[in-house]
Amino acid sequence: MAPKRQISKVQIQEDDKQADEASEQSNAHEATEPPQTEMSESVQATEITATTSNSTKKRYGASREKLWLDILETFKVSKKLKKGVLKSASAKWRQFKTNLNRKFVKPNLGQKKKLRNPPNQYAFVGKEAWKKFVAQRITDDWKSLSEQQSNRVRKRKYPHRMSRKGYIGLLEEEQKKGNLKPGEKPDRSIMWKKARKGKDGEVVDPELVEVYDKIDTLLEKQSKGEFSPCGSEDVLTKALETPEHSGRVRGVGSFVTPSMFFNLPTGKRCRITKAELLARDRERDAELEKAKQEMERTRQEMERTKEEMVQALKAMGLTNIPSPKLSEMASCGQKVASPSVVKDLDQLLVDDDDCVPIKPIPPENKGP
């Protein structure tokens, strides 16, 4: 019996670069040939008979457990990695079916003879399973679904330029170049930027320049403590102004879920959309306008109160009531005196002619 191969979490992610990155780089239904793995024919036959199934959870339950047991017999893998390993197998399984459809069904549409039997290299599929598979792929419903997925891929605004190496390969490459220290985990926005640059590090898409500037600005604010990320509401999400996908995380690679990466339960994860950002701005503007209106009402009430006091004093027979002047230089500014007050002070001044000079008393003459 051949020795078991050791599998780590990193190896699983590296092995899955092709499944994840190929789907981002090209048409969702134009995946590349999946990598060959050591697997028993019994598991292959069991899985291939479910070629026409669309629901993994409903139809693959027993097969998944059988596949997991077969993996344990072939590889040394921790049980903690069961979920990740089966996700990897599921991705390769979907890619394998895409490969069959792209290479052997689409080119031979209308040629019943060529579609009658499975390809020679995939004879283990079996004639019955192959017939069901072909029948499903040539229906109008399937063609419509395929077109929908293709349109989704075309709408991707910022495709990466990493080829098949994925984010893990890109991280290793940057470490070898000395751009990153060994073991360093940069912000995912940094890796997202690097994944969309050309071989020489140039920005190939002019539309990316604005996004890069936003990322750099937010990273600087984060370093100064002026911006604090909250769950998935981090630098990359704010720069792209689109919410994070519920099943994957941009800028990190395959099979990393939001709950794993952001370390937050689903119900408490902070997510923000462009509409929410605009709503926050409108709310802040409304609060400022409300504060201005409140200040204006307060000023008007003070004016009315002052006028009422003046009228009350006049009713009591008091006249020549000075009106306080408000300085534009705040409380520490120079006070402006009322003209009426200045006039009253002038009346108190004493003329020099009204003053009688006082002569000093002569000293007593005490004699010799």
XYZ file of C-alpha atoms in Angstrom:
368
model
C 0.000 0.000 0.000
C 1.380 3.392 -0.989
C 2.165 5.817 1.859
C -0.454 8.470 2.538
C 0.226 12.002 1.393
C 0.081 14.741 4.029
C -2.439 17.498 3.303
C -2.420 20.886 5.008
C -4.886 23.758 4.857
C -2.468 25.806 2.748
C -2.050 22.940 0.287
C -5.815 22.715 -0.083
C -5.995 26.395 -0.923
C -3.067 26.143 -3.329
C -4.649 23.129 -5.009
C -7.858 25.099 -5.450
C -6.347 28.163 -7.119
C -7.370 26.842 -10.492
C -11.009 26.196 -9.565
C -11.554 29.615 -8.018
C -9.345 31.859 -10.128
C -10.286 30.302 -13.464
C -13.911 31.121 -12.783
C -12.980 34.770 -12.115
C -10.625 35.103 -15.057
C -12.798 33.541 -17.751
C -16.347 32.626 -18.570
C -18.097 30.761 -15.789
C -18.839 27.927 -18.217
C -15.425 27.886 -19.848
C -13.325 26.413 -17.043
C -10.000 24.726 -17.677
C -9.071 21.062 -17.328
C -9.182 20.093 -13.635
C -6.037 18.691 -12.021
C -5.905 14.917 -11.744
C -5.909 13.462 -8.230
C -5.431 9.981 -6.874
C -8.912 8.608 -6.202
C -10.347 5.137 -6.246
C -12.462 4.066 -9.217
C -15.323 3.188 -6.885
C -15.667 6.785 -5.715
C -15.279 8.111 -9.250
C -18.022 5.813 -10.507
C -20.324 6.719 -7.622
C -19.875 10.446 -8.196
C -20.135 10.333 -11.971
C -23.509 8.603 -11.815
C -24.777 11.825 -10.202
C -23.554 13.933 -13.108
C -26.997 15.343 -13.783
C -27.680 16.357 -10.188
C -27.970 20.071 -9.428
C -28.237 19.939 -5.640
C -25.170 18.806 -3.740
C -26.875 18.774 -0.351
C -29.934 16.807 -1.491
C -28.318 14.275 -3.808
C -24.704 13.956 -2.695
C -25.071 13.312 1.048
C -24.037 9.644 1.028
C -21.555 10.147 -1.800
C -19.803 12.964 0.090
C -19.292 10.750 3.124
C -18.010 7.948 0.912
C -15.679 10.396 -0.784
C -14.396 11.619 2.591
C -13.669 8.061 3.748
C -11.825 7.380 0.511
C -9.757 10.548 1.016
C -8.812 9.438 4.526
C -7.619 6.116 3.117
C -5.501 7.866 0.496
C -4.201 10.989 2.271
C -3.121 12.052 5.736
C -5.530 14.882 6.465
C -6.877 16.279 9.718
C -10.583 15.828 10.374
C -10.706 19.558 11.077
C -10.146 20.112 7.360
C -13.081 17.945 6.279
C -15.265 20.891 5.298
C -12.497 22.565 3.302
C -11.484 19.340 1.557
C -15.058 18.579 0.516
C -15.476 22.148 -0.716
C -12.363 21.640 -2.794
C -13.745 18.398 -4.190
C -17.068 20.090 -4.939
C -15.347 22.891 -6.870
C -13.344 20.388 -8.928
C -16.475 18.346 -9.524
C -18.321 21.349 -10.968
C -15.288 22.227 -13.038
C -15.071 18.689 -14.371
C -18.683 18.818 -15.584
C -18.035 22.221 -17.157
C -15.045 20.725 -18.946
C -17.129 17.855 -20.298
C -19.767 20.248 -21.586
C -17.294 22.688 -23.142
C -15.071 20.131 -24.858
C -17.407 17.315 -25.814
C -21.019 18.528 -25.853
C -21.057 22.071 -27.249
C -18.761 21.339 -30.247
C -20.913 18.335 -31.251
C -24.412 19.788 -30.934
C -26.623 18.347 -33.674
C -24.318 15.335 -34.175
C -26.146 12.534 -32.371
C -23.562 9.940 -33.276
C -20.747 11.791 -31.522
C -22.891 12.446 -28.469
C -24.085 8.851 -28.153
C -21.199 7.622 -25.987
C -18.890 9.292 -23.459
C -15.368 10.254 -24.601
C -12.833 7.438 -24.499
C -10.781 9.045 -21.713
C -13.950 9.317 -19.598
C -15.429 5.923 -20.371
C -15.943 5.296 -16.634
C -18.814 7.810 -16.748
C -21.016 5.143 -18.267
C -23.389 5.338 -21.203
C -26.565 5.955 -19.183
C -25.071 8.747 -17.055
C -23.574 10.340 -20.168
C -26.919 10.237 -21.989
C -28.647 12.017 -19.074
C -25.824 14.548 -18.854
C -26.056 15.441 -22.561
C -29.858 15.621 -22.424
C -29.685 18.145 -19.622
C -27.027 20.343 -21.257
C -28.940 20.777 -24.518
C -32.220 21.974 -22.966
C -33.371 25.580 -23.372
C -33.454 26.047 -19.592
C -29.804 25.058 -19.286
C -28.783 27.288 -22.188
C -30.614 30.197 -20.551
C -28.877 29.542 -17.230
C -25.520 29.323 -18.977
C -26.129 32.665 -20.696
C -27.078 34.287 -17.379
C -23.840 33.120 -15.779
C -21.851 34.331 -18.772
C -23.445 37.776 -18.507
C -22.544 37.953 -14.824
C -18.926 37.283 -15.662
C -18.915 40.008 -18.323
C -20.168 42.528 -15.765
C -17.109 42.106 -13.566
C -15.661 45.572 -13.470
C -12.141 44.951 -12.160
C -10.837 41.498 -13.258
C -7.570 40.347 -11.719
C -4.387 39.590 -13.668
C -2.920 36.772 -11.567
C -3.504 33.959 -14.047
C -3.601 30.675 -12.077
C -1.294 31.486 -9.195
C -4.077 32.986 -7.085
C -3.638 35.170 -4.027
C -1.532 32.590 -2.196
C 0.882 32.390 -5.121
C 0.902 36.190 -5.370
C 1.695 36.483 -1.662
C 4.610 34.047 -1.989
C 5.859 35.897 -5.065
C 5.827 39.247 -3.235
C 7.701 37.706 -0.311
C 10.374 36.288 -2.633
C 10.783 39.709 -4.258
C 11.250 41.266 -0.837
C 8.169 43.454 -1.133
C 6.666 41.662 1.864
C 8.319 40.136 4.905
C 7.990 36.366 5.493
C 4.808 35.732 7.442
C 3.527 39.264 6.874
C -0.214 39.539 6.364
C -0.946 42.794 4.526
C -4.354 44.396 4.350
C -6.462 42.631 1.750
C -6.865 45.901 -0.151
C -3.101 45.862 -0.814
C -3.265 42.357 -2.284
C -6.352 43.331 -4.273
C -4.372 46.190 -5.832
C -1.365 43.995 -6.632
C -3.619 41.379 -8.259
C -4.813 43.950 -10.798
C -1.489 45.387 -11.883
C 0.546 44.351 -14.892
C 3.779 42.367 -14.802
C 5.842 45.524 -14.383
C 3.549 46.872 -11.682
C 1.845 49.358 -13.983
C -1.865 50.156 -13.757
C -3.365 48.777 -16.965
C -6.943 49.950 -16.388
C -7.471 53.736 -16.069
C -10.676 53.126 -14.079
C -8.585 51.522 -11.346
C -6.633 54.712 -10.643
C -9.506 56.268 -8.706
C -10.025 53.084 -6.674
C -6.290 52.872 -5.902
C -6.311 56.484 -4.691
C -9.258 55.761 -2.399
C -7.487 52.705 -0.984
C -4.277 54.662 -0.318
C -6.220 57.475 1.370
C -8.175 55.077 3.593
C -5.029 53.129 4.524
C -3.367 56.386 5.573
C -6.399 57.361 7.654
C -6.418 53.906 9.227
C -2.754 54.232 10.224
C -3.520 57.606 11.844
C -6.529 56.252 13.693
C -8.954 58.369 11.667
C -10.663 55.292 10.196
C -11.512 52.099 12.062
C -12.707 49.062 10.067
C -15.734 47.214 11.400
C -16.087 43.651 10.160
C -16.463 43.610 6.405
C -16.756 47.392 6.356
C -13.035 47.839 5.839
C -10.742 49.708 3.446
C -11.524 47.600 0.367
C -15.290 47.644 0.886
C -15.296 51.414 1.400
C -13.096 52.004 -1.668
C -15.181 49.797 -3.972
C -18.471 51.067 -2.488
C -20.020 47.612 -2.869
C -20.925 45.150 -0.090
C -18.930 42.004 0.523
C -20.263 38.787 -1.001
C -21.952 36.535 1.540
C -19.975 33.433 0.564
C -16.456 34.629 -0.247
C -13.979 37.378 0.579
C -12.355 39.563 -2.065
C -8.598 39.842 -2.054
C -7.736 36.678 -0.086
C -8.374 33.605 -2.238
C -10.389 30.411 -2.325
C -12.662 28.998 0.357
C -12.225 31.834 2.841
C -15.653 32.774 4.175
C -16.575 36.149 5.710
C -17.113 34.589 9.139
C -13.619 33.055 8.998
C -11.846 36.164 7.744
C -13.623 38.893 9.675
C -14.039 36.720 12.788
C -17.595 37.916 13.360
C -20.894 36.022 13.569
C -23.134 36.502 10.572
C -25.787 38.431 12.457
C -23.319 40.985 13.810
C -21.165 41.456 10.750
C -20.872 45.104 9.729
C -21.794 45.542 6.103
C -22.310 48.756 4.222
C -23.575 49.586 0.763
C -23.293 52.681 -1.389
C -26.949 53.461 -0.675
C -26.259 53.258 3.054
C -23.320 55.641 2.709
C -25.499 58.147 0.869
C -28.219 57.722 3.484
C -25.694 58.509 6.219
C -24.635 61.676 4.402
C -28.240 62.787 4.038
C -28.894 62.092 7.712
C -25.832 64.108 8.750
C -26.870 67.033 6.522
C -30.371 66.937 8.003
C -28.944 67.053 11.535
C -26.784 70.076 10.657
C -29.745 71.888 9.132
C -31.836 71.107 12.197
C -29.115 72.528 14.466
C -28.965 75.733 12.392
C -32.729 76.167 12.603
C -32.642 75.618 16.372
C -29.952 78.286 16.767
C -32.016 80.734 14.697
C -35.112 80.089 16.817
C -33.090 80.679 19.990
C -31.773 83.979 18.630
C -35.259 85.154 17.708
C -36.599 84.237 21.158
C -33.815 86.254 22.785
C -34.689 89.256 20.605
C -38.361 89.000 21.564
C -37.504 88.691 25.268
C -35.263 91.765 25.084
C -37.965 93.784 23.342
C -40.543 92.766 25.943
C -38.216 93.878 28.758
C -37.639 97.263 27.115
C -41.378 97.819 26.689
C -41.989 96.860 30.310
C -39.386 99.376 31.537
C -40.902 102.115 29.398
C -44.323 101.331 30.832
C -42.860 101.911 34.302
C -41.929 105.457 33.272
C -38.288 104.861 32.609
C -36.928 106.647 29.602
C -33.631 106.904 27.853
C -33.060 103.171 28.277
C -29.728 102.250 26.709
C -29.759 99.470 24.154
C -26.806 97.106 24.543
C -24.627 96.856 21.523
C -23.382 93.407 20.592
C -19.789 93.380 19.485
C -18.704 91.254 16.564
C -15.457 90.524 18.418
C -17.079 88.021 20.830
C -17.089 88.354 24.608
C -13.485 89.508 24.849
C -13.996 92.344 22.363
C -14.053 96.029 23.200
C -17.416 97.209 24.603
C -19.255 99.914 22.663
C -20.866 102.544 24.902
C -24.317 103.904 24.168
C -24.426 107.588 23.007
C -27.073 108.380 25.654
C -24.810 107.046 28.375
C -21.935 109.179 27.106
C -24.204 112.273 27.188
C -25.189 111.599 30.810
C -21.560 111.241 31.769
C -20.741 114.597 30.160
C -23.287 116.325 32.439
C -21.388 115.069 35.480
C -18.158 116.753 34.451
C -17.223 119.777 36.669
C -15.923 123.007 35.091
C -12.548 124.330 36.349
C -14.114 127.775 37.108
C -16.397 126.193 39.717
C -13.401 125.024 41.721
C -12.109 127.235 44.624
C -8.395 126.907 45.286
C -7.614 125.723 48.804
C -4.794 127.517 50.630
C -2.691 125.512 53.081
C -2.873 126.395 56.823
C 0.308 128.229 57.964
C 2.365 126.456 60.628
C 2.162 127.679 64.270
C 4.895 130.073 65.453
C 6.100 128.581 68.732
C 8.750 131.277 69.309
C 12.371 130.982 70.389
